[in-house]
Amino acid sequence: LGDVYKRQALFPAMHKGLPLRIEAPIPQEILQKLLDFQRIYSQWFSSYRAVEIIAQDDGSEDNGVDVTGNQAFFFTAGVDSFHTYEGNRESITHALYLYGADLQLDQKELRELVSSELGKATEEMGVQFIEVESNLRELTNDYGWWGEHVHGAVLIGTAMLFSNHFSSILIASGSPYYRARPWGSHPITDPMWGTGDFEVVHYGAELNRFEKVRELARSQLALRYLRVCSGCSIRNRYGDHHGESYNCCSCEKCLRTMVALHVIGALQD
């Protein structure tokens, strides 16, 4: 795993206020980015403090494989990820899906349905589909909230495991610039997880959600496979959810997307 997930240890260290010792060489450039990241997070969130990072400097990072020009994105079939694909379809070569991020690991039937639909969509796109299963969402609960604190770093760390296949990862923006607030994925902090030969791009913050839906209404591919449901994904704290369907059509995210499509005149599709 190299030093990819060792970087995830930064969050519990910051949460507990303890020095972080990494038993692996890390370039000085990356160490400086981690220090800058800590300064930002310690100002954003009172639950985190900047800590000392102890690691050996190896001077550079090189995976030894030339994948220049290959680009990946995280694909859930949601509005943000579909917008990211449509805006970069000429350069995207890989699509990643992290099972355990938006679906719980015990939602096996829904996972099979989602995996099948995402596989069909990426086949039509002509990109390689990479599906990853991880329990990191569960492991981060003790030192941060998934959405507000850690999900961006986990997604990027997962993508970096495949840095011998592509040289950049697109992280879809969940909010426009004018509504950007301290969050686990942010246009300031996402690029800080990149390296000398692996670029992290926070994409799509120039548009709000309705503007993205309006653009996607022109894509038959997006309209066929769009999946926005939160009611069928991660359960709320009471364990309630709306079943095991692709879109429940009754949760807040489903309803607001349906309203947007209706206003645009594309709901019947």
mmCIF file of C-alpha atoms in Angstrom:
data_model
loop_
_atom_site.group_PDB
_atom_site.id
_atom_site.type_symbol
_atom_site.label_atom_id
_atom_site.label_comp_id
_atom_site.label_asym_id
_atom_site.label_seq_id
_atom_site.Cartn_x
_atom_site.Cartn_y
_atom_site.Cartn_z
ATOM 1 C CA LEU A 1 0.000 0.000 0.000
ATOM 2 C CA GLY A 2 3.026 2.278 0.150
ATOM 3 C CA ASP A 3 2.356 5.453 2.120
ATOM 4 C CA VAL A 4 -1.167 6.013 0.762
ATOM 5 C CA TYR A 5 -3.160 4.833 3.763
ATOM 6 C CA LYS A 6 -0.429 5.822 6.198
ATOM 7 C CA ARG A 7 -1.513 9.356 5.357
ATOM 8 C CA GLN A 8 -4.991 8.497 6.609
ATOM 9 C CA ALA A 9 -3.417 8.055 10.056
ATOM 10 C CA LEU A 10 -3.077 11.837 10.104
ATOM 11 C CA PHE A 11 -6.734 12.204 11.175
ATOM 12 C CA PRO A 12 -6.620 10.165 14.407
ATOM 13 C CA ALA A 13 -3.264 11.781 15.242
ATOM 14 C CA MET A 14 -4.746 15.267 14.795
ATOM 15 C CA HIS A 15 -7.884 14.260 16.687
ATOM 16 C CA LYS A 16 -5.882 13.000 19.682
ATOM 17 C CA GLY A 17 -3.144 15.632 19.400
ATOM 18 C CA LEU A 18 -0.374 13.036 19.137
ATOM 19 C CA PRO A 19 2.755 13.021 16.931
ATOM 20 C CA LEU A 20 2.508 10.865 13.821
ATOM 21 C CA ARG A 21 5.443 8.572 13.038
ATOM 22 C CA ILE A 22 5.387 7.096 9.530
ATOM 23 C CA GLU A 23 7.723 4.139 8.995
ATOM 24 C CA ALA A 24 8.140 4.830 5.298
ATOM 25 C CA PRO A 25 9.997 7.404 3.210
ATOM 26 C CA ILE A 26 7.903 10.413 2.205
ATOM 27 C CA PRO A 27 9.109 13.247 -0.053
ATOM 28 C CA GLN A 28 9.611 16.638 1.565
ATOM 29 C CA GLU A 29 7.046 18.101 -0.843
ATOM 30 C CA ILE A 30 4.378 15.759 0.553
ATOM 31 C CA LEU A 31 5.361 16.443 4.158
ATOM 32 C CA GLN A 32 4.975 20.167 3.529
ATOM 33 C CA LYS A 33 1.521 19.626 2.021
ATOM 34 C CA LEU A 34 0.475 17.589 5.059
ATOM 35 C CA LEU A 35 1.660 20.391 7.341
ATOM 36 C CA ASP A 36 -0.300 22.956 5.314
ATOM 37 C CA PHE A 37 -3.346 20.674 5.364
ATOM 38 C CA GLN A 38 -3.158 20.486 9.152
ATOM 39 C CA ARG A 39 -3.003 24.261 9.477
ATOM 40 C CA ILE A 40 -6.206 24.572 7.472
ATOM 41 C CA TYR A 41 -8.061 21.792 9.286
ATOM 42 C CA SER A 42 -7.062 23.024 12.744
ATOM 43 C CA GLN A 43 -8.614 26.399 11.849
ATOM 44 C CA TRP A 44 -11.712 24.873 10.288
ATOM 45 C CA PHE A 45 -12.465 22.288 12.974
ATOM 46 C CA SER A 46 -11.898 22.636 16.721
ATOM 47 C CA SER A 47 -11.637 18.825 17.074
ATOM 48 C CA TYR A 48 -8.313 18.742 15.186
ATOM 49 C CA ARG A 49 -4.875 20.048 16.138
ATOM 50 C CA ALA A 50 -1.699 20.312 14.056
ATOM 51 C CA VAL A 51 0.806 17.641 15.125
ATOM 52 C CA GLU A 52 4.411 16.732 14.393
ATOM 53 C CA ILE A 53 4.986 14.293 11.528
ATOM 54 C CA ILE A 54 8.098 12.143 11.804
ATOM 55 C CA ALA A 55 9.109 10.427 8.564
ATOM 56 C CA GLN A 56 12.148 9.774 6.426
ATOM 57 C CA ASP A 57 12.587 12.050 3.407
ATOM 58 C CA ASP A 58 13.278 10.046 0.249
ATOM 59 C CA GLY A 59 13.441 13.128 -1.984
ATOM 60 C CA SER A 60 10.921 12.063 -4.622
ATOM 61 C CA GLU A 61 7.973 9.872 -5.462
ATOM 62 C CA ASP A 62 7.944 7.759 -8.627
ATOM 63 C CA ASN A 63 5.786 4.710 -9.298
ATOM 64 C CA GLY A 64 8.028 3.711 -12.223
ATOM 65 C CA VAL A 65 5.120 3.457 -14.682
ATOM 66 C CA ASP A 66 4.324 6.047 -17.341
ATOM 67 C CA VAL A 67 0.558 6.586 -17.262
ATOM 68 C CA THR A 68 0.669 10.212 -18.348
ATOM 69 C CA GLY A 69 -2.615 11.212 -19.948
ATOM 70 C CA ASN A 70 -4.733 8.586 -18.198
ATOM 71 C CA GLN A 71 -7.374 10.124 -15.963
ATOM 72 C CA ALA A 72 -9.923 8.659 -13.560
ATOM 73 C CA PHE A 73 -13.020 9.849 -11.738
ATOM 74 C CA PHE A 74 -15.195 8.476 -8.963
ATOM 75 C CA PHE A 75 -18.470 7.292 -10.442
ATOM 76 C CA THR A 76 -21.629 6.755 -8.392
ATOM 77 C CA ALA A 77 -24.007 7.728 -11.243
ATOM 78 C CA GLY A 78 -24.999 10.802 -9.232
ATOM 79 C CA VAL A 79 -25.424 14.320 -10.578
ATOM 80 C CA ASP A 80 -21.924 15.447 -9.593
ATOM 81 C CA SER A 81 -20.112 12.382 -10.951
ATOM 82 C CA PHE A 82 -22.070 12.341 -14.224
ATOM 83 C CA HIS A 83 -21.353 16.045 -14.682
ATOM 84 C CA THR A 84 -17.661 15.325 -14.108
ATOM 85 C CA TYR A 85 -17.716 12.636 -16.788
ATOM 86 C CA GLU A 86 -19.569 14.770 -19.333
ATOM 87 C CA GLY A 87 -17.077 17.601 -18.854
ATOM 88 C CA ASN A 88 -14.028 15.356 -19.266
ATOM 89 C CA ARG A 89 -15.208 12.497 -21.453
ATOM 90 C CA GLU A 90 -12.335 12.929 -23.913
ATOM 91 C CA SER A 91 -9.662 12.448 -21.243
ATOM 92 C CA ILE A 92 -11.245 9.991 -18.772
ATOM 93 C CA THR A 93 -9.962 6.438 -19.068
ATOM 94 C CA HIS A 94 -11.029 4.898 -15.734
ATOM 95 C CA ALA A 95 -14.060 5.050 -13.426
ATOM 96 C CA LEU A 96 -13.813 4.105 -9.735
ATOM 97 C CA TYR A 97 -16.588 3.095 -7.371
ATOM 98 C CA LEU A 98 -15.913 2.730 -3.632
ATOM 99 C CA TYR A 99 -18.339 0.254 -2.102
ATOM 100 C CA GLY A 100 -18.701 1.088 1.587
ATOM 101 C CA ALA A 101 -18.766 4.844 0.995
ATOM 102 C CA ASP A 102 -22.347 5.513 -0.109
ATOM 103 C CA LEU A 103 -23.639 1.984 0.584
ATOM 104 C CA GLN A 104 -23.098 -0.013 3.739
ATOM 105 C CA LEU A 105 -21.167 -3.235 3.397
ATOM 106 C CA ASP A 106 -24.175 -5.350 4.422
ATOM 107 C CA GLN A 107 -26.365 -3.974 1.626
ATOM 108 C CA LYS A 108 -25.363 -6.813 -0.669
ATOM 109 C CA GLU A 109 -28.492 -6.938 -2.865
ATOM 110 C CA LEU A 110 -28.397 -3.208 -3.536
ATOM 111 C CA ARG A 111 -24.659 -3.426 -4.137
ATOM 112 C CA GLU A 112 -25.248 -6.034 -6.863
ATOM 113 C CA LEU A 113 -27.870 -3.808 -8.502
ATOM 114 C CA VAL A 114 -25.722 -0.672 -8.338
ATOM 115 C CA SER A 115 -22.623 -2.523 -9.525
ATOM 116 C CA SER A 116 -24.527 -3.944 -12.492
ATOM 117 C CA GLU A 117 -25.910 -0.539 -13.529
ATOM 118 C CA LEU A 118 -22.572 1.236 -13.095
ATOM 119 C CA GLY A 119 -20.899 -1.508 -15.109
ATOM 120 C CA LYS A 120 -23.368 -1.022 -17.967
ATOM 121 C CA ALA A 121 -22.954 2.762 -17.864
ATOM 122 C CA THR A 122 -19.145 2.635 -17.907
ATOM 123 C CA GLU A 123 -19.228 0.100 -20.728
ATOM 124 C CA GLU A 124 -21.225 2.603 -22.780
ATOM 125 C CA MET A 125 -18.706 5.286 -21.803
ATOM 126 C CA GLY A 126 -15.864 3.110 -23.022
ATOM 127 C CA VAL A 127 -13.850 3.440 -19.786
ATOM 128 C CA GLN A 128 -12.392 0.825 -17.463
ATOM 129 C CA PHE A 129 -14.547 0.265 -14.369
ATOM 130 C CA ILE A 130 -12.697 -0.368 -11.090
ATOM 131 C CA GLU A 131 -14.790 -1.390 -8.085
ATOM 132 C CA VAL A 132 -13.214 -1.223 -4.620
ATOM 133 C CA GLU A 133 -14.633 -2.536 -1.344
ATOM 134 C CA SER A 134 -13.497 -0.843 1.866
ATOM 135 C CA ASN A 135 -14.555 -0.488 5.498
ATOM 136 C CA LEU A 136 -12.671 2.799 5.946
ATOM 137 C CA ARG A 137 -15.937 4.681 6.446
ATOM 138 C CA GLU A 138 -16.605 2.577 9.534
ATOM 139 C CA LEU A 139 -13.024 2.923 10.773
ATOM 140 C CA THR A 140 -13.089 6.730 10.586
ATOM 141 C CA ASN A 141 -16.120 7.109 12.882
ATOM 142 C CA ASP A 142 -13.977 7.417 16.017
ATOM 143 C CA TYR A 143 -11.991 10.410 14.805
ATOM 144 C CA GLY A 144 -14.172 12.311 12.365
ATOM 145 C CA TRP A 145 -17.487 12.560 10.581
ATOM 146 C CA TRP A 146 -17.353 10.992 7.129
ATOM 147 C CA GLY A 147 -18.857 13.876 5.163
ATOM 148 C CA GLU A 148 -17.547 16.858 7.055
ATOM 149 C CA HIS A 149 -14.031 15.604 7.734
ATOM 150 C CA VAL A 150 -12.560 12.558 6.019
ATOM 151 C CA HIS A 151 -14.312 11.354 2.867
ATOM 152 C CA GLY A 152 -12.217 13.400 0.439
ATOM 153 C CA ALA A 153 -8.940 12.038 1.808
ATOM 154 C CA VAL A 154 -10.263 8.448 1.770
ATOM 155 C CA LEU A 155 -11.426 8.733 -1.846
ATOM 156 C CA ILE A 156 -8.131 10.242 -2.965
ATOM 157 C CA GLY A 157 -6.129 7.660 -1.015
ATOM 158 C CA THR A 158 -8.127 4.903 -2.685
ATOM 159 C CA ALA A 159 -7.466 6.388 -6.122
ATOM 160 C CA MET A 160 -3.749 6.592 -5.409
ATOM 161 C CA LEU A 161 -3.633 2.816 -4.970
ATOM 162 C CA PHE A 162 -4.109 2.699 -8.742
ATOM 163 C CA SER A 163 -1.518 5.322 -9.639
ATOM 164 C CA ASN A 164 0.127 2.791 -11.948
ATOM 165 C CA HIS A 165 -3.021 3.002 -14.133
ATOM 166 C CA PHE A 166 -3.691 6.760 -14.284
ATOM 167 C CA SER A 167 -1.895 9.978 -13.388
ATOM 168 C CA SER A 168 -4.798 12.113 -12.161
ATOM 169 C CA ILE A 169 -8.097 11.736 -10.320
ATOM 170 C CA LEU A 170 -11.133 14.002 -10.680
ATOM 171 C CA ILE A 171 -13.048 14.618 -7.456
ATOM 172 C CA ALA A 172 -16.553 15.884 -8.198
ATOM 173 C CA SER A 173 -17.503 19.030 -6.320
ATOM 174 C CA GLY A 174 -20.598 18.741 -4.146
ATOM 175 C CA SER A 175 -21.058 22.506 -3.759
ATOM 176 C CA PRO A 176 -20.437 25.579 -5.927
ATOM 177 C CA TYR A 177 -17.657 27.989 -5.049
ATOM 178 C CA TYR A 178 -20.053 30.549 -3.594
ATOM 179 C CA ARG A 179 -21.347 27.981 -1.094
ATOM 180 C CA ALA A 180 -18.006 26.327 -0.286
ATOM 181 C CA ARG A 181 -17.548 25.736 3.434
ATOM 182 C CA PRO A 182 -15.206 23.609 5.559
ATOM 183 C CA TRP A 183 -15.857 20.083 4.328
ATOM 184 C CA GLY A 184 -14.110 16.754 3.782
ATOM 185 C CA SER A 185 -13.769 17.450 0.049
ATOM 186 C CA HIS A 186 -12.942 21.055 -0.807
ATOM 187 C CA PRO A 187 -11.325 22.929 -3.719
ATOM 188 C CA ILE A 188 -8.551 24.119 -1.377
ATOM 189 C CA THR A 189 -7.656 20.861 0.360
ATOM 190 C CA ASP A 190 -8.287 18.158 -2.276
ATOM 191 C CA PRO A 191 -5.320 19.156 -4.493
ATOM 192 C CA MET A 192 -3.047 19.081 -1.430
ATOM 193 C CA TRP A 193 -3.213 15.264 -1.427
ATOM 194 C CA GLY A 194 -1.555 15.107 -4.850
ATOM 195 C CA THR A 195 2.069 14.196 -5.493
ATOM 196 C CA GLY A 196 4.678 15.057 -8.084
ATOM 197 C CA ASP A 197 3.353 12.442 -10.503
ATOM 198 C CA PHE A 198 -0.270 12.165 -9.360
ATOM 199 C CA GLU A 199 -2.631 15.115 -9.717
ATOM 200 C CA VAL A 200 -5.849 15.618 -7.750
ATOM 201 C CA VAL A 201 -8.433 17.871 -9.434
ATOM 202 C CA HIS A 202 -11.510 19.186 -7.617
ATOM 203 C CA TYR A 203 -13.972 19.575 -10.493
ATOM 204 C CA GLY A 204 -17.299 21.281 -11.136
ATOM 205 C CA ALA A 205 -17.569 23.942 -8.419
ATOM 206 C CA GLU A 206 -18.382 26.622 -10.988
ATOM 207 C CA LEU A 207 -21.946 25.246 -11.230
ATOM 208 C CA ASN A 208 -24.668 24.642 -8.662
ATOM 209 C CA ARG A 209 -26.761 21.454 -8.558
ATOM 210 C CA PHE A 210 -29.618 22.760 -10.745
ATOM 211 C CA GLU A 211 -27.174 23.962 -13.402
ATOM 212 C CA LYS A 212 -25.545 20.536 -13.459
ATOM 213 C CA VAL A 213 -28.927 18.800 -13.818
ATOM 214 C CA ARG A 214 -29.796 21.151 -16.680
ATOM 215 C CA GLU A 215 -26.612 20.128 -18.504
ATOM 216 C CA LEU A 216 -27.197 16.426 -17.820
ATOM 217 C CA ALA A 217 -30.710 16.642 -19.251
ATOM 218 C CA ARG A 218 -29.029 16.680 -22.679
ATOM 219 C CA SER A 219 -27.323 13.335 -21.987
ATOM 220 C CA GLN A 220 -29.359 10.198 -22.651
ATOM 221 C CA LEU A 221 -26.664 8.187 -20.902
ATOM 222 C CA ALA A 222 -27.085 10.229 -17.710
ATOM 223 C CA LEU A 223 -30.866 10.080 -17.839
ATOM 224 C CA ARG A 224 -30.768 6.282 -18.216
ATOM 225 C CA TYR A 225 -28.430 5.612 -15.303
ATOM 226 C CA LEU A 226 -28.786 8.607 -12.964
ATOM 227 C CA ARG A 227 -28.748 7.500 -9.303
ATOM 228 C CA VAL A 228 -29.230 10.190 -6.671
ATOM 229 C CA CYS A 229 -30.978 8.292 -3.881
ATOM 230 C CA SER A 230 -29.907 8.758 -0.273
ATOM 231 C CA GLY A 231 -32.904 6.898 1.155
ATOM 232 C CA CYS A 232 -31.601 3.597 -0.201
ATOM 233 C CA SER A 233 -27.944 4.142 0.626
ATOM 234 C CA ILE A 234 -26.289 4.725 4.007
ATOM 235 C CA ARG A 235 -28.937 4.327 6.706
ATOM 236 C CA ASN A 236 -29.599 7.133 9.126
ATOM 237 C CA ARG A 237 -28.675 6.812 12.793
ATOM 238 C CA TYR A 238 -31.925 4.998 13.537
ATOM 239 C CA GLY A 239 -31.213 2.357 10.893
ATOM 240 C CA ASP A 240 -34.105 3.483 8.679
ATOM 241 C CA HIS A 241 -33.904 3.444 4.908
ATOM 242 C CA HIS A 242 -36.291 3.186 1.984
ATOM 243 C CA GLY A 243 -35.493 -0.283 0.692
ATOM 244 C CA GLU A 244 -33.101 -1.713 -1.852
ATOM 245 C CA SER A 245 -34.047 0.097 -5.062
ATOM 246 C CA TYR A 246 -31.810 2.097 -7.409
ATOM 247 C CA ASN A 247 -33.780 5.303 -6.663
ATOM 248 C CA CYS A 248 -36.526 5.326 -4.027
ATOM 249 C CA CYS A 249 -38.221 8.441 -5.550
ATOM 250 C CA SER A 250 -39.304 9.594 -2.091
ATOM 251 C CA CYS A 251 -36.180 10.802 -0.239
ATOM 252 C CA GLU A 252 -35.103 14.460 -0.293
ATOM 253 C CA LYS A 253 -32.382 13.951 -2.928
ATOM 254 C CA CYS A 254 -34.668 12.002 -5.233
ATOM 255 C CA LEU A 255 -37.457 14.558 -4.929
ATOM 256 C CA ARG A 256 -35.297 17.626 -5.514
ATOM 257 C CA THR A 257 -33.716 15.993 -8.572
ATOM 258 C CA MET A 258 -37.147 15.055 -9.926
ATOM 259 C CA VAL A 259 -38.352 18.640 -9.392
ATOM 260 C CA ALA A 260 -35.306 19.979 -11.263
ATOM 261 C CA LEU A 261 -35.874 17.553 -14.144
ATOM 262 C CA HIS A 262 -39.567 18.491 -14.232
ATOM 263 C CA VAL A 263 -38.745 22.228 -14.401
ATOM 264 C CA ILE A 264 -36.304 21.528 -17.225
ATOM 265 C CA GLY A 265 -38.863 19.333 -19.008
ATOM 266 C CA ALA A 266 -36.829 16.119 -18.841
ATOM 267 C CA LEU A 267 -38.563 14.166 -16.073
ATOM 268 C CA GLN A 268 -40.474 11.943 -18.489
ATOM 269 C CA ASP A 269 -37.148 10.620 -19.755
#
